[in-house]
Structures are given as structure tokens and as C-alpha cells.
Short mmCIF file of C-alpha atoms in Angstrom, two decimals:
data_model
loop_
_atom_site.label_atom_id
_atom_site.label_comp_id
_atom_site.label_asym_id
_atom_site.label_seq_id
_atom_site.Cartn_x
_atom_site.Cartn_y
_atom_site.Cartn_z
CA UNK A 342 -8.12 41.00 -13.60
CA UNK A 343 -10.05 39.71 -10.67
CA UNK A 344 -13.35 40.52 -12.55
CA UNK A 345 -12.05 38.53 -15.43
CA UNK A 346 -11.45 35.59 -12.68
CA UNK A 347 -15.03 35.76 -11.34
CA UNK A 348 -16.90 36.21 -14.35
CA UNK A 349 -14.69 32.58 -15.69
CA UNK A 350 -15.29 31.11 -12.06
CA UNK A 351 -19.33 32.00 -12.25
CA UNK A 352 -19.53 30.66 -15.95
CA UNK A 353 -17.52 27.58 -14.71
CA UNK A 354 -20.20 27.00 -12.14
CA UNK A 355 -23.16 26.72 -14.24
CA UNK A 356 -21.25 23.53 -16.45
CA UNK A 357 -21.69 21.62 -13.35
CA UNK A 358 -24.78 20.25 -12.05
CA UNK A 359 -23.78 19.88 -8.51
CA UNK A 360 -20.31 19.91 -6.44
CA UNK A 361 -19.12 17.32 -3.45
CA UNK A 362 -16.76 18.68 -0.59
CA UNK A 363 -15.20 16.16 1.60
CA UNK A 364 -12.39 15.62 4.00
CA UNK A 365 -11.39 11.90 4.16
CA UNK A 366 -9.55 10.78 7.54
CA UNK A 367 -7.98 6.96 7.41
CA UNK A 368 -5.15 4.59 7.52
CA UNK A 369 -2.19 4.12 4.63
CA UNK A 370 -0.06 1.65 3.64
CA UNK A 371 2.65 1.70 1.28
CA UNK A 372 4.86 -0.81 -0.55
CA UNK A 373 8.01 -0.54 -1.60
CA UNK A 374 10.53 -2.91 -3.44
CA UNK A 375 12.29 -2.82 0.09
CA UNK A 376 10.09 -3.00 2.53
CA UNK A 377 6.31 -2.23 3.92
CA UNK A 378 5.15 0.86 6.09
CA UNK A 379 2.18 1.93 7.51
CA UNK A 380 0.44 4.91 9.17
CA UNK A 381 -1.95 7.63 8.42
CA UNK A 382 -3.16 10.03 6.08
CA UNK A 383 -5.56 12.43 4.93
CA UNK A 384 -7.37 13.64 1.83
CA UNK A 385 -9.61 16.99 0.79
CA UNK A 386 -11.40 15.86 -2.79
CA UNK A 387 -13.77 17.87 -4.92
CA UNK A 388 -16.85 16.10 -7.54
CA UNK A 389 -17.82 18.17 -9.75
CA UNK A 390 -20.88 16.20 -11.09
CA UNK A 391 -21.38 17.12 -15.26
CA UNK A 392 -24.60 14.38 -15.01
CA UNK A 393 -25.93 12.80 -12.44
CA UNK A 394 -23.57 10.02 -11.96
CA UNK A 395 -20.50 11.07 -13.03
CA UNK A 396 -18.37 13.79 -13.07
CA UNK A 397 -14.70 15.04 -12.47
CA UNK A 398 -13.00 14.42 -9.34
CA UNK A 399 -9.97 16.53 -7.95
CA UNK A 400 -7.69 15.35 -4.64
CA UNK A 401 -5.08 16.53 -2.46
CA UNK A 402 -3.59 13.94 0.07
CA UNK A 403 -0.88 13.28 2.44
CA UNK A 404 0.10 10.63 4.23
CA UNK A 405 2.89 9.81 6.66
CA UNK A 406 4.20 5.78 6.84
CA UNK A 407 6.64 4.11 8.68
CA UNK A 408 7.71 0.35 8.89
CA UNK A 409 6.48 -0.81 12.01
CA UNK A 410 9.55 -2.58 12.89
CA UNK A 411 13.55 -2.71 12.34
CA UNK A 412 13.37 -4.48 8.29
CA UNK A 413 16.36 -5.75 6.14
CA UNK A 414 17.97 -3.82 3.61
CA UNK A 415 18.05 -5.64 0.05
CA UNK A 416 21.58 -7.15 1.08
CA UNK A 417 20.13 -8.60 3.98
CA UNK A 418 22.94 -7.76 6.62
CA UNK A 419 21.99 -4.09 8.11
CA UNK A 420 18.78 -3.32 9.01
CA UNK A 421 16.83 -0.27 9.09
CA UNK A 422 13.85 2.07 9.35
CA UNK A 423 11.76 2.91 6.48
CA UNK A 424 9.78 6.59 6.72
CA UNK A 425 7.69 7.89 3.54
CA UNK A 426 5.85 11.34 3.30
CA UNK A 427 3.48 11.36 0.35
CA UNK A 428 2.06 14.42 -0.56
CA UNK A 429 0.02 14.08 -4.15
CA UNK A 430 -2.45 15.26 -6.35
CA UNK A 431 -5.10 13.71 -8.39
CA UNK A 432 -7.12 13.99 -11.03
CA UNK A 433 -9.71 12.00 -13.14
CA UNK A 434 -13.51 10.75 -13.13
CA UNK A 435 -16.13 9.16 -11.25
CA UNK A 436 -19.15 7.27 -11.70
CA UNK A 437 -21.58 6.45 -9.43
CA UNK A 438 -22.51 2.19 -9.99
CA UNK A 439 -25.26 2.39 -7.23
CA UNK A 440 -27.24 5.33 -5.33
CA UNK A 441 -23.94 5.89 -2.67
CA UNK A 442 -21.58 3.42 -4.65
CA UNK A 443 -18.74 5.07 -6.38
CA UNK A 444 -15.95 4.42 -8.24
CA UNK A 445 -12.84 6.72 -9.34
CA UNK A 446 -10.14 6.41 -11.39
CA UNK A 447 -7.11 9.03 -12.68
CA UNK A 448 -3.60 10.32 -12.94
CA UNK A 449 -1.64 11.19 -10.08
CA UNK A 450 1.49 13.24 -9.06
CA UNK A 451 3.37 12.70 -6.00
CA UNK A 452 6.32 14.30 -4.31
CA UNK A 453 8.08 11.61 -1.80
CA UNK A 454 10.36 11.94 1.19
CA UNK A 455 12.22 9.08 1.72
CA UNK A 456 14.10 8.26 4.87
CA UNK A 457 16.27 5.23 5.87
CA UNK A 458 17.89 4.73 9.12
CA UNK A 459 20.19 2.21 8.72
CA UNK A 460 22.33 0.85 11.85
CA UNK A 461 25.94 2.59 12.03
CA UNK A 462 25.28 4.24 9.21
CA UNK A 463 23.93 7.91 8.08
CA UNK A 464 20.63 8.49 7.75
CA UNK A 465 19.84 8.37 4.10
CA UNK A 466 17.04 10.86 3.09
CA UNK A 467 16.09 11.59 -0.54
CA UNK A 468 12.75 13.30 -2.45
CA UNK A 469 11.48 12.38 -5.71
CA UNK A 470 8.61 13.16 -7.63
CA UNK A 471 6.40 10.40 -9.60
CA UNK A 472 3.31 10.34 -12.07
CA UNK A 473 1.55 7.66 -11.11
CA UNK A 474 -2.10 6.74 -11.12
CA UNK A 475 -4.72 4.98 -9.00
CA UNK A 476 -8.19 3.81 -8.21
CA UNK A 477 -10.43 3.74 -5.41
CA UNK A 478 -14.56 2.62 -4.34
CA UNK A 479 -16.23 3.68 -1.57
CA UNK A 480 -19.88 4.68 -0.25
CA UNK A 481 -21.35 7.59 1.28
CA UNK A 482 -24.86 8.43 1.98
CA UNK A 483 -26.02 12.34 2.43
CA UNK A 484 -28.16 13.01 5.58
CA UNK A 485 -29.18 16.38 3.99
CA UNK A 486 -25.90 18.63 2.66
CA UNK A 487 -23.77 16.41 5.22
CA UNK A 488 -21.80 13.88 3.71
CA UNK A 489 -20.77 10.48 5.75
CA UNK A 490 -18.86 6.98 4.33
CA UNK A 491 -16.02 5.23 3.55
CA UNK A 492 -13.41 4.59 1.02
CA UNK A 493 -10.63 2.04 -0.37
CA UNK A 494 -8.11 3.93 -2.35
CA UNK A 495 -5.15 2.03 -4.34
CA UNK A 496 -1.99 4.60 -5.79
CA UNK A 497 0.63 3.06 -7.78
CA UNK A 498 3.58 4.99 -8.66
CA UNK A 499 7.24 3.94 -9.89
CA UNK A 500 7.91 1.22 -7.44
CA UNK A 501 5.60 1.99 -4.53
CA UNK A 502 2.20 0.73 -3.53
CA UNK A 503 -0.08 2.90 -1.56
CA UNK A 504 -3.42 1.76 -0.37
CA UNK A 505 -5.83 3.13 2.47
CA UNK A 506 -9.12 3.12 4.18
CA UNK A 507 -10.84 6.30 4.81
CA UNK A 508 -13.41 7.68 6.36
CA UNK A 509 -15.22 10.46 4.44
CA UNK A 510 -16.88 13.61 6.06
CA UNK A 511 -17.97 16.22 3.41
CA UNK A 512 -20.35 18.59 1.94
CA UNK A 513 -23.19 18.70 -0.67
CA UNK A 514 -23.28 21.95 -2.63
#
């Protein structure tokens, strides 16, 4: 069995022309039909180039929002605090417009913690999971196998909007 797995991973490596590790460190925001959070998050993404500008690209992220203030609930009398997890995966393509310019696009899955502290009430926490999809654009510039830049990434999935700035610190392979 695990020769079987290394002989598929070392044929697997030879379809692509070169591979992109990076860790990508920035600031989230997400939108909601109730209200608007922000905070952090992070993401580790893999490009597998198949030419060289383009290629498959592969994400795990997390991020971790709250609103920054007490917001209204929809019927306007309570208010409350609004905290989202996001953990998600993604999946799709890339192509590189300029030397350093690139551009993604894909699928996505998320899995969503949801909790609202509303005043003399419960806390009401609840987890979902959504396909969604998104898009992002961003440049980074290799100073030999290190990888530096930045990155605007947009999610969209059931009702939320996520969007972000990060900064990207990878590896050329």
C-alpha cells in the first residue's frame, strides 16, 4: 500500500512543471444579511503550475470575525454581538496576467460557527456548512525560492460575504 501511494505521488509530480508553497497572513471581513464583522485570518495554498502561467490552485483558510460593536438584530429592538469562524477549502485555477500578477478563481466549501449574543437573551450558536465560491488577485515576486506579496480575496457563500487582504510568505519548489 504505501508503495502504491509513492509510486502515484512520484508520477503525480512529473505532470507538474513547478509547485508554489505559501502561508498568507491578513485581515477578513465578512457580510452577512444581519450585520458586518471583522478580524483576522489565515491561509496555506498550493500552485501546482501544468504551464507556465497557469495551473491548479488548492487552499485551506480560517478566519475568525467579530462585529466591532453592539449591532441590531433584523427587528431592530435587541441588539447583539455577531462572531463567525470560517474554516474552508478551495479549489480551482490560476493564471498568471503579468510576470507576479495573478488571478484565481474556484469552488469553495466552508464550515461556519455562528454566534449571537443578544441582550437578556441566550446565546444563540449554530454551524452550517456552505458551497460557495470566490475569487481573488494579488502579486508576489520570488527573491530566489522565497516567495513575498499580497493578495485581495472575495468568498461568497449562501448569504455571507467574505473578503480579505493578505500578505503572502511562501515557497518555490
Amino acid at each position: 500500500m504505501k508503495i502504491a501511494l509513492l509510486l502515484l505521488l512520484s508520477l503525480n509530480a512529473y505532470a507538474f512543471k513547478a509547485v508554489n508553497f505559501s502561508a498568507r497572513f491578513g485581515s477578513a471581513q465578512v457580510d452577512s444579511e444581519d450585520a458586518t464583522s471583522s478580524g483576522t485570518g489565515f491561509m496555506i495554498q498550493s500552485e501546482l503550475f501544468i504551464e507556465n502561467n497557469w495551473g491548479v490552485i488548492a487552499t485551506y483558510g480560517y478566519t475568525d470575525t467579530e462585529s466591532d460593536d453592539e449591532v441590531a438584530t433584523l427587528s431592530g429592538n435587541l441588539r447583539s454581538e455577531l462572531s463567525i469562524q470560517n474554516s474552508y477549502l478551495q479549489g480551482g485555477v490560476f493564471y498568471y496576467i503579468l510576470p507576479g500578477l495573478r488571478a484565481a478563481a474556484g469552488l469553495s466549501y466552508h464550515s461556519i460557527d455562528v454566534e449571537i449574543n443578544e441582550v437578556n437573551r441566550e446565546t444563540d450558536e449554530s454551524s452550517e456548512n456552505y458551497l460557495g465560491y470566490f475569487a481573488s488577485i494579488g502579486y508576489a515576486h520570488a527573491f530566489s525560492n522565497i516567495i513575498l506579496g499580497a493578495e485581495y480575496n472575495m468568498i461568497k457563500f449562501d448569504e455571507y460575504d467574505q473578503s480579505g487582504l493578505f500578505l503572502i510568505i511562501g515557497l518555490l519548489f
